[in-house]
mmCIF file of C-alpha atoms in Angstrom:
data_model
loop_
_atom_site.group_PDB
_atom_site.id
_atom_site.type_symbol
_atom_site.label_atom_id
_atom_site.label_comp_id
_atom_site.label_asym_id
_atom_site.label_seq_id
_atom_site.Cartn_x
_atom_site.Cartn_y
_atom_site.Cartn_z
ATOM 1 C CA GLU N 1491 17.878 0.796 -2.307
ATOM 2 C CA ASP N 1492 18.030 4.593 -2.067
ATOM 3 C CA ILE N 1493 14.431 4.704 -0.835
ATOM 4 C CA HIS N 1494 15.201 2.074 1.801
ATOM 5 C CA ARG N 1495 18.264 3.975 3.046
ATOM 6 C CA LYS N 1496 16.237 7.193 3.218
ATOM 7 C CA PHE N 1497 13.493 5.367 5.089
ATOM 8 C CA LEU N 1498 15.930 4.090 7.704
ATOM 9 C CA THR N 1499 17.017 7.645 8.510
ATOM 10 C CA GLU N 1500 13.445 8.498 9.538
ATOM 11 C CA PHE N 1501 12.060 5.242 10.971
ATOM 12 C CA LYS N 1502 13.338 2.514 13.259
ATOM 13 C CA LEU N 1503 13.041 -1.167 12.421
ATOM 14 C CA SER N 1504 11.701 -3.434 15.150
ATOM 15 C CA GLN N 1505 14.183 -5.498 17.149
ATOM 16 C CA ASP N 1506 11.505 -7.933 18.369
ATOM 17 C CA LYS N 1507 12.854 -11.167 16.889
ATOM 18 C CA ASP N 1508 9.602 -13.105 17.250
ATOM 19 C CA LYS N 1509 7.479 -10.429 15.557
ATOM 20 C CA VAL N 1510 10.018 -9.883 12.801
ATOM 21 C CA ALA N 1511 10.247 -13.627 12.177
ATOM 22 C CA ARG N 1512 6.455 -13.827 12.012
ATOM 23 C CA ILE N 1513 6.215 -11.084 9.390
ATOM 24 C CA LYS N 1514 8.986 -12.650 7.292
ATOM 25 C CA ARG N 1515 7.505 -16.156 7.571
ATOM 26 C CA ILE N 1516 4.027 -15.079 6.476
ATOM 27 C CA GLY N 1517 5.418 -12.702 3.856
ATOM 28 C CA ALA N 1518 7.563 -15.433 2.317
ATOM 29 C CA LYS N 1519 4.592 -17.782 2.082
ATOM 30 C CA VAL N 1520 2.456 -15.165 0.351
ATOM 31 C CA SER N 1521 5.161 -13.853 -1.977
ATOM 32 C CA GLN N 1522 6.006 -17.363 -3.198
ATOM 33 C CA VAL N 1523 2.654 -17.443 -5.026
ATOM 34 C CA SER N 1524 2.916 -13.916 -6.451
ATOM 35 C CA ASP N 1525 2.627 -13.435 -10.205
ATOM 36 C CA ARG N 1526 5.967 -11.626 -10.106
ATOM 37 C CA GLN N 1527 8.974 -13.765 -9.266
ATOM 38 C CA ASP N 1528 11.590 -11.698 -11.102
ATOM 39 C CA TYR N 1529 12.895 -10.100 -7.906
ATOM 40 C CA GLN N 1530 13.163 -10.927 -4.223
ATOM 41 C CA TYR N 1531 10.626 -9.677 -1.738
ATOM 42 C CA HIS N 1532 11.849 -8.269 1.562
ATOM 43 C CA PHE N 1533 9.646 -7.714 4.597
ATOM 44 C CA PHE N 1534 10.409 -5.180 7.329
ATOM 45 C CA LEU N 1535 8.668 -4.509 10.639
ATOM 46 C CA VAL N 1536 8.705 -0.816 11.528
ATOM 47 C CA GLU N 1537 8.605 0.263 15.179
ATOM 48 C CA LYS N 1538 5.775 2.768 14.971
ATOM 49 C CA ASP N 1539 2.347 2.909 16.627
ATOM 50 C CA LYS N 1540 0.429 3.512 13.425
ATOM 51 C CA LEU N 1541 -2.014 1.415 11.408
ATOM 52 C CA ASN N 1542 -0.060 1.256 8.207
ATOM 53 C CA ALA N 1543 1.756 -0.963 5.734
ATOM 54 C CA PHE N 1544 3.161 -0.072 2.333
ATOM 55 C CA THR N 1545 5.477 -1.228 -0.413
ATOM 56 C CA THR N 1546 8.181 0.478 -2.452
ATOM 57 C CA PRO N 1547 9.636 -0.313 -5.904
ATOM 58 C CA GLY N 1548 11.721 -3.467 -5.906
ATOM 59 C CA GLY N 1549 9.670 -5.615 -3.537
ATOM 60 C CA ASN N 1550 10.291 -4.025 -0.133
ATOM 61 C CA VAL N 1551 7.235 -4.295 2.114
ATOM 62 C CA TYR N 1552 7.036 -2.334 5.376
ATOM 63 C CA PHE N 1553 4.613 -3.329 8.153
ATOM 64 C CA PHE N 1554 4.080 -1.066 11.179
ATOM 65 C CA THR N 1555 3.948 -2.552 14.687
ATOM 66 C CA GLY N 1556 0.829 -0.518 15.455
ATOM 67 C CA LEU N 1557 -1.046 -2.477 12.803
ATOM 68 C CA LEU N 1558 0.470 -5.830 13.732
ATOM 69 C CA ASP N 1559 -0.634 -5.425 17.343
ATOM 70 C CA LYS N 1560 -4.256 -4.938 16.249
ATOM 71 C CA LEU N 1561 -4.451 -8.070 14.119
ATOM 72 C CA ARG N 1562 -5.550 -11.259 15.840
ATOM 73 C CA SER N 1563 -4.428 -14.004 13.474
ATOM 74 C CA ASP N 1564 -1.787 -14.979 10.930
ATOM 75 C CA ASP N 1565 -4.559 -14.960 8.303
ATOM 76 C CA GLN N 1566 -5.204 -11.265 8.960
ATOM 77 C CA VAL N 1567 -1.496 -10.456 8.792
ATOM 78 C CA ALA N 1568 -1.329 -12.433 5.551
ATOM 79 C CA ALA N 1569 -4.251 -10.396 4.175
ATOM 80 C CA VAL N 1570 -2.275 -7.168 4.618
ATOM 81 C CA LEU N 1571 0.922 -8.633 3.190
ATOM 82 C CA ALA N 1572 -0.909 -10.222 0.251
ATOM 83 C CA HIS N 1573 -2.436 -6.833 -0.571
ATOM 84 C CA GLU N 1574 1.016 -5.206 -0.544
ATOM 85 C CA VAL N 1575 2.478 -8.017 -2.667
ATOM 86 C CA GLY N 1576 -0.426 -7.349 -5.037
ATOM 87 C CA HIS N 1577 0.819 -3.771 -5.433
ATOM 88 C CA CYS N 1578 4.254 -5.163 -6.321
ATOM 89 C CA ALA N 1579 2.889 -7.701 -8.780
ATOM 90 C CA ALA N 1580 0.823 -5.052 -10.590
ATOM 91 C CA ARG N 1581 3.773 -2.619 -10.655
ATOM 92 C CA HIS N 1582 1.670 0.078 -8.975
ATOM 93 C CA THR N 1583 4.566 1.610 -7.053
ATOM 94 C CA VAL N 1584 6.799 1.719 -10.120
ATOM 95 C CA LYS N 1585 4.053 3.322 -12.215
ATOM 96 C CA LYS N 1586 3.421 5.978 -9.567
ATOM 97 C CA PHE N 1587 7.139 6.679 -9.333
ATOM 98 C CA GLN N 1588 7.383 7.012 -13.117
ATOM 99 C CA ALA N 1589 4.333 9.301 -13.196
ATOM 100 C CA ALA N 1590 5.687 11.503 -10.415
ATOM 101 C CA LEU N 1591 9.089 11.692 -12.085
ATOM 102 C CA SER N 1592 7.559 12.622 -15.444
ATOM 103 C CA TYR N 1593 5.387 15.257 -13.764
ATOM 104 C CA SER N 1594 8.410 16.774 -12.009
ATOM 105 C CA LEU N 1595 10.437 16.879 -15.234
ATOM 106 C CA ILE N 1596 7.573 18.425 -17.241
ATOM 107 C CA GLY N 1597 6.879 20.975 -14.516
ATOM 108 C CA SER N 1598 10.514 21.952 -14.349
ATOM 109 C CA VAL N 1599 10.701 22.448 -18.119
ATOM 110 C CA LEU N 1600 7.464 24.481 -18.199
ATOM 111 C CA PHE N 1601 8.444 26.767 -15.336
ATOM 112 C CA ASP N 1602 11.907 27.352 -16.769
ATOM 113 C CA THR N 1603 10.488 28.013 -20.241
ATOM 114 C CA MET N 1604 7.959 30.561 -18.953
ATOM 115 C CA LYS N 1605 10.682 32.138 -16.798
ATOM 116 C CA MET N 1606 8.369 32.525 -13.809
ATOM 117 C CA GLU N 1607 10.094 33.895 -10.769
ATOM 118 C CA GLY N 1608 9.491 34.162 -7.025
ATOM 119 C CA GLU N 1609 5.921 34.049 -5.748
ATOM 120 C CA VAL N 1610 4.382 33.532 -9.191
ATOM 121 C CA LYS N 1611 6.399 30.375 -9.716
ATOM 122 C CA HIS N 1612 5.555 29.195 -6.195
ATOM 123 C CA ILE N 1613 1.798 29.694 -6.704
ATOM 124 C CA ALA N 1614 1.894 27.968 -10.078
ATOM 125 C CA ALA N 1615 3.696 24.995 -8.538
ATOM 126 C CA LEU N 1616 1.135 24.757 -5.725
ATOM 127 C CA GLY N 1617 -1.747 24.829 -8.187
ATOM 128 C CA THR N 1618 -0.370 22.057 -10.362
ATOM 129 C CA ASP N 1619 0.584 20.025 -7.287
ATOM 130 C CA VAL N 1620 -3.023 20.116 -6.036
ATOM 131 C CA LEU N 1621 -4.298 19.051 -9.448
ATOM 132 C CA MET N 1622 -1.821 16.214 -9.769
ATOM 133 C CA ASN N 1623 -2.613 15.007 -6.248
ATOM 134 C CA LEU N 1624 -6.241 14.592 -7.331
ATOM 135 C CA VAL N 1625 -5.169 12.728 -10.464
ATOM 136 C CA PHE N 1626 -2.867 10.431 -8.514
ATOM 137 C CA SER N 1627 -5.588 9.833 -5.898
ATOM 138 C CA ALA N 1628 -8.032 8.588 -8.520
ATOM 139 C CA TYR N 1629 -5.337 6.378 -10.001
ATOM 140 C CA SER N 1630 -4.461 5.064 -6.559
ATOM 141 C CA ARG N 1631 -8.044 4.100 -5.711
ATOM 142 C CA GLN N 1632 -8.133 1.779 -8.717
ATOM 143 C CA ASP N 1633 -4.773 0.366 -7.686
ATOM 144 C CA GLU N 1634 -6.081 -0.389 -4.204
ATOM 145 C CA LEU N 1635 -9.056 -2.330 -5.526
ATOM 146 C CA GLN N 1636 -6.827 -4.320 -7.892
ATOM 147 C CA ALA N 1637 -4.380 -5.036 -5.055
ATOM 148 C CA ASP N 1638 -7.297 -6.319 -2.973
ATOM 149 C CA ARG N 1639 -8.272 -8.733 -5.747
ATOM 150 C CA LEU N 1640 -4.706 -9.921 -6.202
ATOM 151 C CA GLY N 1641 -4.354 -10.201 -2.422
ATOM 152 C CA LEU N 1642 -7.325 -12.559 -2.292
ATOM 153 C CA LYS N 1643 -5.777 -14.644 -5.059
ATOM 154 C CA TYR N 1644 -2.496 -14.951 -3.150
ATOM 155 C CA LEU N 1645 -4.262 -15.682 0.143
ATOM 156 C CA ASP N 1646 -6.077 -18.545 -1.535
ATOM 157 C CA LEU N 1647 -2.944 -19.958 -3.191
ATOM 158 C CA ALA N 1648 -0.986 -19.676 0.080
ATOM 159 C CA GLY N 1649 -3.700 -21.509 2.034
ATOM 160 C CA TYR N 1650 -4.983 -18.625 4.162
ATOM 161 C CA ASP N 1651 -8.598 -17.751 4.974
ATOM 162 C CA LEU N 1652 -10.022 -15.331 2.395
ATOM 163 C CA LYS N 1653 -12.429 -13.850 4.938
ATOM 164 C CA ALA N 1654 -9.412 -12.562 6.868
ATOM 165 C CA MET N 1655 -9.267 -9.629 4.452
ATOM 166 C CA ILE N 1656 -12.799 -8.628 5.427
ATOM 167 C CA GLU N 1657 -11.925 -9.034 9.106
ATOM 168 C CA THR N 1658 -8.866 -6.821 8.636
ATOM 169 C CA PHE N 1659 -10.899 -4.078 6.969
ATOM 170 C CA GLU N 1660 -13.427 -4.234 9.787
ATOM 171 C CA ILE N 1661 -10.629 -3.817 12.336
ATOM 172 C CA LEU N 1662 -9.293 -0.816 10.415
ATOM 173 C CA LYS N 1663 -12.781 0.656 10.230
ATOM 174 C CA LYS N 1664 -13.266 0.248 13.973
ATOM 175 C CA GLU N 1665 -9.923 1.899 14.690
ATOM 176 C CA SER N 1666 -10.547 4.803 12.318
ATOM 177 C CA LYS N 1667 -11.046 8.088 14.123
ATOM 178 C CA GLY N 1668 -13.044 11.092 12.970
ATOM 179 C CA SER N 1669 -15.096 11.552 9.825
ATOM 180 C CA GLU N 1670 -13.736 10.376 6.501
ATOM 181 C CA PRO N 1671 -12.824 12.994 3.873
ATOM 182 C CA PRO N 1672 -14.650 13.070 0.509
ATOM 183 C CA LEU N 1673 -13.757 10.197 -1.789
ATOM 184 C CA LEU N 1674 -12.309 12.636 -4.336
ATOM 185 C CA LEU N 1675 -9.616 13.664 -1.852
ATOM 186 C CA ARG N 1676 -8.764 10.159 -0.691
ATOM 187 C CA SER N 1677 -5.996 7.895 -1.942
ATOM 188 C CA HIS N 1678 -7.937 4.810 -0.810
ATOM 189 C CA PRO N 1679 -11.555 3.769 -1.431
ATOM 190 C CA TYR N 1680 -13.905 3.843 1.546
ATOM 191 C CA LEU N 1681 -13.518 0.733 3.685
ATOM 192 C CA ASP N 1682 -17.202 -0.151 3.283
ATOM 193 C CA ASP N 1683 -16.765 -0.116 -0.500
ATOM 194 C CA ARG N 1684 -13.673 -2.297 -0.252
ATOM 195 C CA ILE N 1685 -15.457 -4.754 2.037
ATOM 196 C CA GLN N 1686 -18.323 -5.090 -0.434
ATOM 197 C CA ALA N 1687 -15.935 -5.513 -3.359
ATOM 198 C CA VAL N 1688 -13.971 -8.200 -1.489
ATOM 199 C CA LYS N 1689 -17.169 -10.057 -0.582
ATOM 200 C CA LYS N 1690 -18.184 -10.118 -4.246
ATOM 201 C CA GLU N 1691 -14.729 -11.320 -5.299
ATOM 202 C CA ILE N 1692 -14.784 -14.105 -2.686
ATOM 203 C CA GLU N 1693 -18.200 -15.194 -3.930
ATOM 204 C CA ARG N 1694 -16.830 -15.279 -7.468
ATOM 205 C CA MET N 1695 -13.808 -17.310 -6.374
ATOM 206 C CA LYS N 1696 -15.680 -19.614 -3.994
ATOM 207 C CA PRO N 1697 -19.337 -19.688 -5.047
ATOM 208 C CA THR N 1698 -21.673 -21.057 -2.362
#
């Protein structure tokens, strides 16, 4: 709830009733088949021209209008939402929050114990932050691949086209600008790798 309140101070929710209703309708259909039914899912459409969607602890899923406007079908929208519900079901956001909290507490204790002051403390914090960002990135890449697999499972159970996830990745790839950074510095796997992994998972689920 605190995260949601903070989010609303920085971003504006869409007032387009038809688009909001569409996101909630598709989200409800996908979340009803999630492995986690111990809390309610809430779906929000954010008024921002950016290709993004994400979830926070507790089942809140945020979908940006910039991404919605690029998707051509309900199946593609469902692919994004199913992926985000997959993050919820696997507790990825909670685990990352716990890891970040533990890291902050440990760092605070270490810095206070060593009594580092001023610039020395600042440099030490920057160094450990860079290291932890790399650790969290590697952890996140595995989360993304698992969320893709769970997303396919939920798409299938909800009656949507599994190939819509591939179509969505291809749209994101087409819209990507500039060269991609090294995999080590990315929080998401390369789209080509995700497309290949999804194709293999679909073949496993629906062998031809």
